[in-house]
Coordinates of C-alpha atoms in Angstrom, one line a residue:
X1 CA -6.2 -17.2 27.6
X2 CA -4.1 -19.0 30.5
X3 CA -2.2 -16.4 32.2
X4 CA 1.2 -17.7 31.7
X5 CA 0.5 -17.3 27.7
X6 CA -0.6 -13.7 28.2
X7 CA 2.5 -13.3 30.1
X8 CA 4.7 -15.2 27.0
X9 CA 2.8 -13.5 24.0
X10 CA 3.7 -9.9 26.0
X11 CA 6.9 -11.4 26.1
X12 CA 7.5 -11.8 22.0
X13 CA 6.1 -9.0 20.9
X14 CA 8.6 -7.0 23.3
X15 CA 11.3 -8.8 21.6
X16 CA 9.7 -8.6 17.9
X17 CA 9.6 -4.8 18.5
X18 CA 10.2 -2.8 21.3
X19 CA 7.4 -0.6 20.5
X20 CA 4.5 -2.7 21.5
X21 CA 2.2 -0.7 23.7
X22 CA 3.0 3.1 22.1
X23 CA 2.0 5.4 25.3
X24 CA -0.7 8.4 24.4
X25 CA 2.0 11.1 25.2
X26 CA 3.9 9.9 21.7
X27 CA 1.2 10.7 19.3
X28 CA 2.3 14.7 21.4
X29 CA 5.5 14.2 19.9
X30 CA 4.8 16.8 17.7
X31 CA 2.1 19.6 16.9
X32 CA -0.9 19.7 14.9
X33 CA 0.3 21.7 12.4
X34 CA 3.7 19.9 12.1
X35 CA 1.6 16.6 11.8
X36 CA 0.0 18.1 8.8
X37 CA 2.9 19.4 6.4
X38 CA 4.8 15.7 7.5
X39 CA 1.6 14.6 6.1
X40 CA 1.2 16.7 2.9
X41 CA 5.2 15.9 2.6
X42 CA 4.7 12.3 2.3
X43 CA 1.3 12.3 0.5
X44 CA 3.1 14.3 -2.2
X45 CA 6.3 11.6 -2.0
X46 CA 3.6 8.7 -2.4
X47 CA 1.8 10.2 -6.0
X48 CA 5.0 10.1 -7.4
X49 CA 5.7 6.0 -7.7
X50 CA 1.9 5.5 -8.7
X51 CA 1.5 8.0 -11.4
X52 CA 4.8 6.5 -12.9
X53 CA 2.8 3.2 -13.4
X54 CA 0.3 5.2 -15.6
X55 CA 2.1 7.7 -17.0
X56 CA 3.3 5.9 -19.9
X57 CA 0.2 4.1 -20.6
X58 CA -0.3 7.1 -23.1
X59 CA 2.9 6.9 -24.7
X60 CA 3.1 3.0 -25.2
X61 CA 3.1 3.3 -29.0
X62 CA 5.4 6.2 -29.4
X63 CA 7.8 4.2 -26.9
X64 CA 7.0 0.6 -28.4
X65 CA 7.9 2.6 -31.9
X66 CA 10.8 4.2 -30.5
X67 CA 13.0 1.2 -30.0
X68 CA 11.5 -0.9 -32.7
X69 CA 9.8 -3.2 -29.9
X70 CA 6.2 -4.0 -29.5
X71 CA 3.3 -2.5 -27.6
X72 CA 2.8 -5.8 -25.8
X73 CA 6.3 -5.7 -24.6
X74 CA 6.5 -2.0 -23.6
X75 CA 2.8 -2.9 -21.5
X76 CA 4.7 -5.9 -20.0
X77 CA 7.6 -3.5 -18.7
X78 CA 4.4 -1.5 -16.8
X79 CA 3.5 -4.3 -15.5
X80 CA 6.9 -5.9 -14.2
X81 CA 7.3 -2.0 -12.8
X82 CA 4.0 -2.7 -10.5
X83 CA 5.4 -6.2 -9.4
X84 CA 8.3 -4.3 -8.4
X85 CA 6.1 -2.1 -6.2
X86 CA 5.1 -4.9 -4.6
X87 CA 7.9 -6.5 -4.0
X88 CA 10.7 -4.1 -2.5
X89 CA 8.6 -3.1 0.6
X90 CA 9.9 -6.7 2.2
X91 CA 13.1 -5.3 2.3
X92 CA 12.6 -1.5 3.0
X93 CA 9.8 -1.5 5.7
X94 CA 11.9 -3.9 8.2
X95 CA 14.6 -1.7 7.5
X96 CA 13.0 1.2 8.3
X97 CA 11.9 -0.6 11.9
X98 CA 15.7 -1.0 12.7
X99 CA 17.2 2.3 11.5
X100 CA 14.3 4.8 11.5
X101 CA 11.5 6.1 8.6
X102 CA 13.9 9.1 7.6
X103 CA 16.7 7.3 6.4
X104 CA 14.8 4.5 4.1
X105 CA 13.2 8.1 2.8
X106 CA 16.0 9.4 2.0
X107 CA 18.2 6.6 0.7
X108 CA 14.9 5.3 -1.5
X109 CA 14.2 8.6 -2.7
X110 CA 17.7 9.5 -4.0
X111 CA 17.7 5.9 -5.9
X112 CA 14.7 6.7 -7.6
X113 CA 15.9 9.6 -8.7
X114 CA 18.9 8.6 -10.2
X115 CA 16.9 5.5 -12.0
X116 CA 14.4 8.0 -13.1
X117 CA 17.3 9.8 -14.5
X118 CA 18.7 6.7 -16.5
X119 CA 15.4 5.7 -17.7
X120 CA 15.0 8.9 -19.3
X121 CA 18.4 8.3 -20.7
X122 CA 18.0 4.6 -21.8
X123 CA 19.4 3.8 -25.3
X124 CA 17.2 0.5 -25.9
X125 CA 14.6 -1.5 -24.5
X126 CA 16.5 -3.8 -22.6
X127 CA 18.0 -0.4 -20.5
X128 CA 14.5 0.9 -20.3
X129 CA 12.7 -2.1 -18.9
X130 CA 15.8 -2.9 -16.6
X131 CA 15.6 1.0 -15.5
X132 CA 11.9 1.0 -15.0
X133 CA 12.4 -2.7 -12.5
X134 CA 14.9 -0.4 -10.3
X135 CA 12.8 2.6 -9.6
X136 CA 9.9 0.2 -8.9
X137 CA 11.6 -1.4 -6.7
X138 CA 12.7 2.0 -4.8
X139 CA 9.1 4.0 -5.3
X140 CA 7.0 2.0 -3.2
X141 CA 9.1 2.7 -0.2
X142 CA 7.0 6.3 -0.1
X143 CA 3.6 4.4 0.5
X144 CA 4.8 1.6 2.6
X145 CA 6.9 3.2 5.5
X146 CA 4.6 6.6 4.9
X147 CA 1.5 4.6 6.3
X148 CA 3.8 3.5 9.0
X149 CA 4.7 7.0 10.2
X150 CA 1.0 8.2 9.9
X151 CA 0.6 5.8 13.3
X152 CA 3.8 6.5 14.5
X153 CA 2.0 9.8 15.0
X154 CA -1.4 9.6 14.4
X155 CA -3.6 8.0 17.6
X156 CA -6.4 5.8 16.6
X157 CA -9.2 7.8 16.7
X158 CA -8.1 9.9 13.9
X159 CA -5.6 7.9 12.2
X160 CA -8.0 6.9 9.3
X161 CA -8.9 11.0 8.3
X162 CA -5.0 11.3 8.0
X163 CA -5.1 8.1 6.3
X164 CA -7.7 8.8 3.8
X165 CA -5.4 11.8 2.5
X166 CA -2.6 10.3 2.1
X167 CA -4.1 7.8 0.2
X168 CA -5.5 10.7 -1.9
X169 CA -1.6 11.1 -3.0
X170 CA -1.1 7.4 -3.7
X171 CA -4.8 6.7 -5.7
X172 CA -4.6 10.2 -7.2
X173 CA -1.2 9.6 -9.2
X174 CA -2.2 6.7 -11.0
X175 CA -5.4 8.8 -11.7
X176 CA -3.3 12.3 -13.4
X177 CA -1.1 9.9 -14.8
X178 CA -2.3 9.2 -18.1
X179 CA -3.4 12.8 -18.6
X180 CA 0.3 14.1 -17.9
X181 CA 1.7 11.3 -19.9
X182 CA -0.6 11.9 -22.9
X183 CA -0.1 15.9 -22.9
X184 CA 3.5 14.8 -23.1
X185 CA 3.5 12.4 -25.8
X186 CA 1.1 15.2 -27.5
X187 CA 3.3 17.6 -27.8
X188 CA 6.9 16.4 -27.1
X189 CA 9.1 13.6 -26.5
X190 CA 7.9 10.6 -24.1
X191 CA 11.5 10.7 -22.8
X192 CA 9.7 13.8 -21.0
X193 CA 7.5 11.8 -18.8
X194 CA 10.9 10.5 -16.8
X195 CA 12.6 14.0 -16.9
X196 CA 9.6 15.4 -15.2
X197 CA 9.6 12.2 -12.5
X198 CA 12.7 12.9 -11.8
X199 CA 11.7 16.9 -10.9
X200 CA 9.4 15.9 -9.0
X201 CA 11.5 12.9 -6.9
X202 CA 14.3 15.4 -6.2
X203 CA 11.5 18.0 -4.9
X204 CA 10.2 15.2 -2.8
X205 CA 14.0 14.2 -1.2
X206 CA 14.4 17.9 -1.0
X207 CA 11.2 18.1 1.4
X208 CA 11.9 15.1 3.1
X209 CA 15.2 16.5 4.2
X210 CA 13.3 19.9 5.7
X211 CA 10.1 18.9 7.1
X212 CA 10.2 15.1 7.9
X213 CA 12.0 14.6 11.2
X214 CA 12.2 10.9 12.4
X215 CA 8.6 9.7 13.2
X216 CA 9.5 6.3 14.9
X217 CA 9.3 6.0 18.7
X218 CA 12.0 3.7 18.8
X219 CA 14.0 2.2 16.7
X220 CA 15.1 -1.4 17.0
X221 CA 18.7 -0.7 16.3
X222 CA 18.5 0.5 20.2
X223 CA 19.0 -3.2 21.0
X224 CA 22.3 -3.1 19.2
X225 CA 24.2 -1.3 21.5
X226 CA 27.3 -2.9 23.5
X227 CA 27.0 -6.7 20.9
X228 CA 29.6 -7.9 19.3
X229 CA 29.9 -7.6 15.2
X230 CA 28.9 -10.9 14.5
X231 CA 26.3 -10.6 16.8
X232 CA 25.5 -7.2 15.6
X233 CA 25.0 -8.6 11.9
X234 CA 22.7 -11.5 13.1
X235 CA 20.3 -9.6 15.0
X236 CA 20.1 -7.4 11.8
X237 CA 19.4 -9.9 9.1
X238 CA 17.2 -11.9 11.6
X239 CA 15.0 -8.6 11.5
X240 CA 15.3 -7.7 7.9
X241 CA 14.2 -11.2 6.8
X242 CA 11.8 -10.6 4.4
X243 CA 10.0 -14.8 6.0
X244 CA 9.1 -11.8 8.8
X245 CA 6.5 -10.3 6.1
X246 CA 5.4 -13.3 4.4
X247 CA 4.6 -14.8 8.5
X248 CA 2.2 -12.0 9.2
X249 CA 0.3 -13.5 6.8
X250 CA -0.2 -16.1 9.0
X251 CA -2.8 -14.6 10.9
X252 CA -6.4 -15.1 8.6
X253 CA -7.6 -11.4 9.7
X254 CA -4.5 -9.9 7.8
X255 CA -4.7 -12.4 4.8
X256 CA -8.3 -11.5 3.6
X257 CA -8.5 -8.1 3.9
X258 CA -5.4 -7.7 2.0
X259 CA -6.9 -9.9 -0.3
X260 CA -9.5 -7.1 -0.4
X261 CA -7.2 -4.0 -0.6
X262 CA -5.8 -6.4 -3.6
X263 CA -9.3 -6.6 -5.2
X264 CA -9.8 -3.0 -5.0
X265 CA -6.3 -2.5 -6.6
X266 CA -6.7 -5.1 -9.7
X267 CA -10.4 -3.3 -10.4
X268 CA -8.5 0.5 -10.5
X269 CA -5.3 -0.7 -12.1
X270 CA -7.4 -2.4 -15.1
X271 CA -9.7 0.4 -15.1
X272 CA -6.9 2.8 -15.6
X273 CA -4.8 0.4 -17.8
X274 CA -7.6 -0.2 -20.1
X275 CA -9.4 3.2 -21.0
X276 CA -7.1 4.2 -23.8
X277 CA -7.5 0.3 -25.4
X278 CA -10.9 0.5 -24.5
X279 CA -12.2 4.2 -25.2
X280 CA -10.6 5.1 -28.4
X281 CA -12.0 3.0 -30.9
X282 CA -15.7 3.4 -28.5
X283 CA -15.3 7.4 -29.0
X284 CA -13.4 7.8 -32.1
X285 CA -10.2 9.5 -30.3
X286 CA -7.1 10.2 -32.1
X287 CA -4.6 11.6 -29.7
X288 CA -3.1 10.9 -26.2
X289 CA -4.4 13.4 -24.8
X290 CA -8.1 12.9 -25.6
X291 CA -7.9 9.4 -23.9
X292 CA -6.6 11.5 -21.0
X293 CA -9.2 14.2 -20.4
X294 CA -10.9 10.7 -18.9
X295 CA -8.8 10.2 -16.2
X296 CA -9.5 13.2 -14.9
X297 CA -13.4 11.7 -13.6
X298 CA -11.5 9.0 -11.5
X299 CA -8.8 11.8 -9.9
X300 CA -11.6 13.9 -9.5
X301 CA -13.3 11.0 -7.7
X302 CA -10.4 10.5 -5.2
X303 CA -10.1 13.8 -4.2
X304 CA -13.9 14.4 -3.5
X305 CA -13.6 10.5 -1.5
X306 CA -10.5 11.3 0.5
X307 CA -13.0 14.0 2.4
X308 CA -15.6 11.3 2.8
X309 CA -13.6 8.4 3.5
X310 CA -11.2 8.4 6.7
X311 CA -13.7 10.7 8.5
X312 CA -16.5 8.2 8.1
X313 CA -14.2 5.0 9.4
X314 CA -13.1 7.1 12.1
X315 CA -16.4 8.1 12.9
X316 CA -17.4 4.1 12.6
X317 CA -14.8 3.2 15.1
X318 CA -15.7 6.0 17.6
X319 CA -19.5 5.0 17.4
X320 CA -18.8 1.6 18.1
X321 CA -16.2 2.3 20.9
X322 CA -19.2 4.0 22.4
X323 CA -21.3 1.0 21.8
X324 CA -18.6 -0.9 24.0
X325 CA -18.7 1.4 26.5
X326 CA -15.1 2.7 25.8
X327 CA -13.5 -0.6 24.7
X328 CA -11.5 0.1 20.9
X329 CA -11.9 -3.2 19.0
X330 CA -9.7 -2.5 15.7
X331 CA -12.3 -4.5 13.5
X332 CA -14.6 -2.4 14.3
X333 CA -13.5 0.0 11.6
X334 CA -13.5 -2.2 9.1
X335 CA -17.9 -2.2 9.4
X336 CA -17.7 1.3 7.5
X337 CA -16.1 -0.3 3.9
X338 CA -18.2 -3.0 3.5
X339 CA -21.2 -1.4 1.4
X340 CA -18.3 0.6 -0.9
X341 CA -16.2 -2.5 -1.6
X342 CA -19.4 -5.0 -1.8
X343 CA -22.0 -2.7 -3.7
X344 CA -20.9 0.9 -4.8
X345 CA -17.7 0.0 -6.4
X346 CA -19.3 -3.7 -8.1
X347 CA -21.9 -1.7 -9.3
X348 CA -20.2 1.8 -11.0
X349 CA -17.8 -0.7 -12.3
X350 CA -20.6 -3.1 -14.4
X351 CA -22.2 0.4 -15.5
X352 CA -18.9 1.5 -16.8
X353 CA -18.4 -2.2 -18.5
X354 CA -21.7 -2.6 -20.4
X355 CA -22.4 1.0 -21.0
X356 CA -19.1 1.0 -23.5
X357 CA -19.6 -2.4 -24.6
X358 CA -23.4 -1.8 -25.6
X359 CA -22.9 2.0 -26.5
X360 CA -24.9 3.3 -23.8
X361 CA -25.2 6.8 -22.4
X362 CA -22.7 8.2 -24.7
X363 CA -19.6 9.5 -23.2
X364 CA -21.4 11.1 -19.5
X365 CA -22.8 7.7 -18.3
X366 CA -19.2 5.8 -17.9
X367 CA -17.6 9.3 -17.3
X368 CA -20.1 9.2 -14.1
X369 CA -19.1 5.4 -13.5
X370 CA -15.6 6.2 -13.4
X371 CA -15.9 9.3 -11.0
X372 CA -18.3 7.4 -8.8
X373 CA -15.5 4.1 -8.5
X374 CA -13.2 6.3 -7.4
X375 CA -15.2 7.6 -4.9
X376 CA -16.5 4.2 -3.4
X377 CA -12.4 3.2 -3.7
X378 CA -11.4 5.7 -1.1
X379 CA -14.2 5.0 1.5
X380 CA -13.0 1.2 1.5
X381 CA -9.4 1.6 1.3
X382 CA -8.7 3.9 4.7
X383 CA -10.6 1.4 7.3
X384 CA -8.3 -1.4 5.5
X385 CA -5.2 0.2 5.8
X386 CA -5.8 2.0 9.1
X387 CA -6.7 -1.7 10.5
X388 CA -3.5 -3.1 9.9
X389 CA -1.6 -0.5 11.2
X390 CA -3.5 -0.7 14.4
X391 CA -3.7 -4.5 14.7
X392 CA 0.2 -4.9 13.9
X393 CA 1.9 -2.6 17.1
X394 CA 5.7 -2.6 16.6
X395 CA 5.4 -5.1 13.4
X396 CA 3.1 -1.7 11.6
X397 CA 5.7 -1.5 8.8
X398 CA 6.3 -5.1 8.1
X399 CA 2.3 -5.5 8.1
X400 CA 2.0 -2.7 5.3
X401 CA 4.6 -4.0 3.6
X402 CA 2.6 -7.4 3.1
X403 CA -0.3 -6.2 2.3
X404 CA 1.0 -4.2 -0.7
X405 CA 3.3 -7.1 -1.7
X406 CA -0.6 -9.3 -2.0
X407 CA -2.1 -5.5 -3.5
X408 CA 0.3 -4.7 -6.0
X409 CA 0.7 -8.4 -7.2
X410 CA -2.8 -8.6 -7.9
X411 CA -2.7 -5.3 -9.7
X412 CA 0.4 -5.9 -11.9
X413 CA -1.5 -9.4 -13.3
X414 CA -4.4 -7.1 -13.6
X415 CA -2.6 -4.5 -15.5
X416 CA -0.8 -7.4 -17.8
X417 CA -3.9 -9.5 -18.9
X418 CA -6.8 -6.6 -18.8
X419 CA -6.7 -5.6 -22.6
X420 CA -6.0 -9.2 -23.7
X421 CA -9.0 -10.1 -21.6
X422 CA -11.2 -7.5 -22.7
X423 CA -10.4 -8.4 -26.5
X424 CA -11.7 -12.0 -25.7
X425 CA -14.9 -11.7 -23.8
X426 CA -15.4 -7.9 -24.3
X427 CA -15.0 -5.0 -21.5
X428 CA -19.0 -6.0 -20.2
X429 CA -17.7 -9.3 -19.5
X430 CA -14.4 -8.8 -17.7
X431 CA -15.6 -5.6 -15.7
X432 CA -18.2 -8.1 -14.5
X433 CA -15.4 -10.5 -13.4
X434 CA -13.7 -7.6 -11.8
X435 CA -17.1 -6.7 -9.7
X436 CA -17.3 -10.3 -8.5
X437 CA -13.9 -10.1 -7.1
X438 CA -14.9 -6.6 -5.1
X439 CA -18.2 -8.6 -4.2
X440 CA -16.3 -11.6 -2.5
X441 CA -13.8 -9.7 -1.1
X442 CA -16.3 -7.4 0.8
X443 CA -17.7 -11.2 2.3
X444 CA -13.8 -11.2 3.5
X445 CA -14.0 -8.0 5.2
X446 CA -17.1 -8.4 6.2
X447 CA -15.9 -11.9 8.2
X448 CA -12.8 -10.5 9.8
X449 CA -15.1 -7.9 11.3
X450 CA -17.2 -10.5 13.3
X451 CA -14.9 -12.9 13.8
X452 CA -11.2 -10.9 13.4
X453 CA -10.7 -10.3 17.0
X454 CA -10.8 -14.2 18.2
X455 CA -8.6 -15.1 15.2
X456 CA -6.3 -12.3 16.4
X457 CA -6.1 -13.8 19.8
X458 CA -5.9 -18.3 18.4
X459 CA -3.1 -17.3 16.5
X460 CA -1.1 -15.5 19.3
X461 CA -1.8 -18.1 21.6
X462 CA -0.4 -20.8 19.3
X463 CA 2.9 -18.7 18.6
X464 CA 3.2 -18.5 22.4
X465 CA 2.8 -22.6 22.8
X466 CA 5.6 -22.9 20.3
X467 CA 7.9 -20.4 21.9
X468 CA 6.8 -21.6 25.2
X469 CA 7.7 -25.3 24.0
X470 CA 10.9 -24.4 22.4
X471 CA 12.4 -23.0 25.6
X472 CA 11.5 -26.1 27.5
X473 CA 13.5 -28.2 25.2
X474 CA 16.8 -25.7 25.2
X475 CA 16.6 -25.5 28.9
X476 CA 16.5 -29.3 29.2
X477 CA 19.7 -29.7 26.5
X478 CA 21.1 -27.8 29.2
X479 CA 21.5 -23.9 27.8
X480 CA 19.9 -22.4 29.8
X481 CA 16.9 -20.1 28.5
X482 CA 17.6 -18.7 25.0
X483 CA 17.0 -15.3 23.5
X484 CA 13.5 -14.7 22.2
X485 CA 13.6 -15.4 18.1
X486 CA 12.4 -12.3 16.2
X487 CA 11.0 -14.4 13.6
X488 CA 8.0 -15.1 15.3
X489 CA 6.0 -11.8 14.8
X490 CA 2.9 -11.6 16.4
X491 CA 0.1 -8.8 16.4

């Protein structure tokens, strides 16, 4: 690249964020064992907003039959709750890049709570799904600006092992869900199910407040000092743009392997979703809690792959560091997900499919399938999240937040159509479908890997041409060189 581009494309991402080239010392910030409970804090904070998505996929009839509504539209609310998910993190993640990770913790965390509250509270349907809407749009805050912190203090080479467990938090509660949910609906009220999420969101602000300092380097709102209001106001809503998310899409290396992380997400949200619809009539099961006891193979699954999973992309990153004698390509981690998302998880998913459609293996073979998914899930999903973090630099929270805007998109249309689906073409069928999707998706990571780095570098060079041009044509209208934009992120 010309040298007068390297010197603009230093130059925008130095205005985009002003932490662009974090220094080694700030991953000393604090200790080890510090690192570890702010870890275990916000891996805890993260189950909570998950296993609310799953939770009341137990209860759906007793709610549906509560306020005289259907089970289709109850189902619908779950899935306008994981759209929610998705969308909020546009807002909350550049927030959290002008003001600091603590307070988007805090704030989000007290808003849930006091949605959770009023959902447990709701009088009819219409308060319940508008209830259920506001705390997703508050709980995904948790997994968004959490990933964020993990490389605000994390370095590289161990940033997916810290990544892989707190993931076990977020994959884990979706998991426990129905098995909480159904011991609830069991034995008491479902109204219990949000009583309990809200005990658990006010421990979680309570142990934000304690234990999780501010994890940020810098925070933009440093560049605020000595403006003017109006200009104070500008520079704010030109960062918190949500078009700021949406344009690190831009760049083809992010784009598919969210499109992966979303392929992974549809196959464990209609996997979850669907085992009550699709397991009860296959095993004769009369309760909520029965349908349950099966969710405990996948949990079980993410717990044993959160061990597995960071450790060997770390370990994949560090080999082929070595390879390069010392040179850290960030695709490079991506190498160690490719055989999970492209074979182990395409394959435990048509076993479980066709072994319940053809009543195969009894109740151990998809039992095995189901533990074995969740496994292959958590030794993709740390090399994908850990890439974007290190691929983003300052623009780390705004990356997350678009890739779980494309993941839990793709999983709240999965979670909408899967038992509809699987009633027309049968559960061998559509888990088929589901494989294909993990299959192509691995050809997407398996692409940015080769060819991620040079994409990477196009794209940046373009954005700098454009800058580049747009200050020639100011400086000849006479005004002199303008301010760098901040809506041209670049990574």
């Amino acid at each position: 690249m010309p040298e007068h581009l390297l010197h603009n494309r230093a130059s925008a991402d130095i205005t985009s964020n002003p932490v662009t080239a974090l220094d080694a010392n700030s991953y000393d910030r604090f200790s080890p064992n510090k690192k570890k409970i702010i870890l275990a804090v916000l891996s805890y904070s993260a189950f909570i907003s998950p296993m609310s998505s799953t939770t009341i996929l137990s209860g759906i009839p007793e709610i549906a039959a509560d306020y005289s509504a259907t089970p289709l539209t109850i189902e619908m609310s779950n899935a306008l709750y994981i759209l929610a998910m998705g969308i909020a993190p546009v807002v909350w993640a550049p927030l959290s890049s002008v003001y600091g990770r603590r307070w988007v913790y805090l704030v989000t965390a007290t808003l849930y709570l006091a949605f959770s509250i009023a959902t447990a509270l709701a009088p009819n349907t219409a308060a319940f799904i508008t209830f259920r809407i506001l705390s997703g749009l508050q709980g995904t805050s948790f997994q968004i600006i959490g990933s964020s912190s993990i490389g605000d203090i994390y370095p590289p080479s161990t940033r997916s092992t810290a990544m892989a467990w707190f993931l076990t938090g977020i994959l884990l509660g979706p998991a426990v869900g129905p098995l909480i949910g159904g011991a609830i609906v069991t034995y008491t009220s479902w109204r219990m199910i949000f009583w309990l999420q809200s005990g658990l969101t006010l421990l979680a602000l309570l142990l934000i407040f304690w234990f999780v300092p501010e994890t940020i380097p810098i925070k933009k709102s440093t560049q605020l000092e000595g403006l003017t209001r109006s200009r104070h106001m500008f520079k704010v809503l030109s960062w918190i743009n949500p078009v700021l998310v949406l344009k690190l899409q831009r760049y083809p290396n992010l784009s598919l392997t969210n499109l992966a992380a979303g392929a992974i997400n549809w196959n464990m949200f209609v996997l979850l979703t669907g085992i009550r619809h699709v397991l009860n009539p296959r095993f004769h099961l009369t309760s909520p809690l029965q349908a349950g006891l099966f969710y405990l193979a996948p949990g079980a699954g993410y717990l044993f792959g959160s061990v597995l999973g960071g450790r060997y992309a770390d370990y994949t990153a560090n080999k082929w560091q070595e390879k390069r004698q010392g040179k850290r390509i960030p695709e490079d981690r991506l190498r160690s997900s490719i055989i999970s998302i492209g074979m182990l998880n395409p394959a435990c998913m048509i076993v479980y499919g066709w072994s319940v459609q053809k009543s195969v293996g009894g109740i151990p073979l998809p039992v095995i399938a189901m533990f074995l998914q969740a496994v292959a899930q958590l030794l993709g999903f740390p090399a994908l999240n850990t890439y974007g973090i290190d691929v983003a630099r300052g623009n780390s929270a705004e990356m997350v937040a678009g890739s779980y805007l494309i993941r839990y998109s793709i999983a709240a249309v999965g979670s909408a159509v899967c038992n509809t689906a699987i009633d027309g073409m049968g559960v061998g069928w559509f888990s088929t479908l589901s494989a294909g999707m993990l299959m192509v998706s691995a050809g997407f990571v398996w692409v940015v890997a080769i060819w991620g780095e040079g994409w990477r570098e196009n794209v940046d060079e373009k954005v700098a041409l454009k800058a580049q041009e747009r200050e020639r044509k100011e400086v000849e209208k006479g005004q002199g060189k303008p301010e760098r934009l901040e809506s041209i992120p670049t990574i």
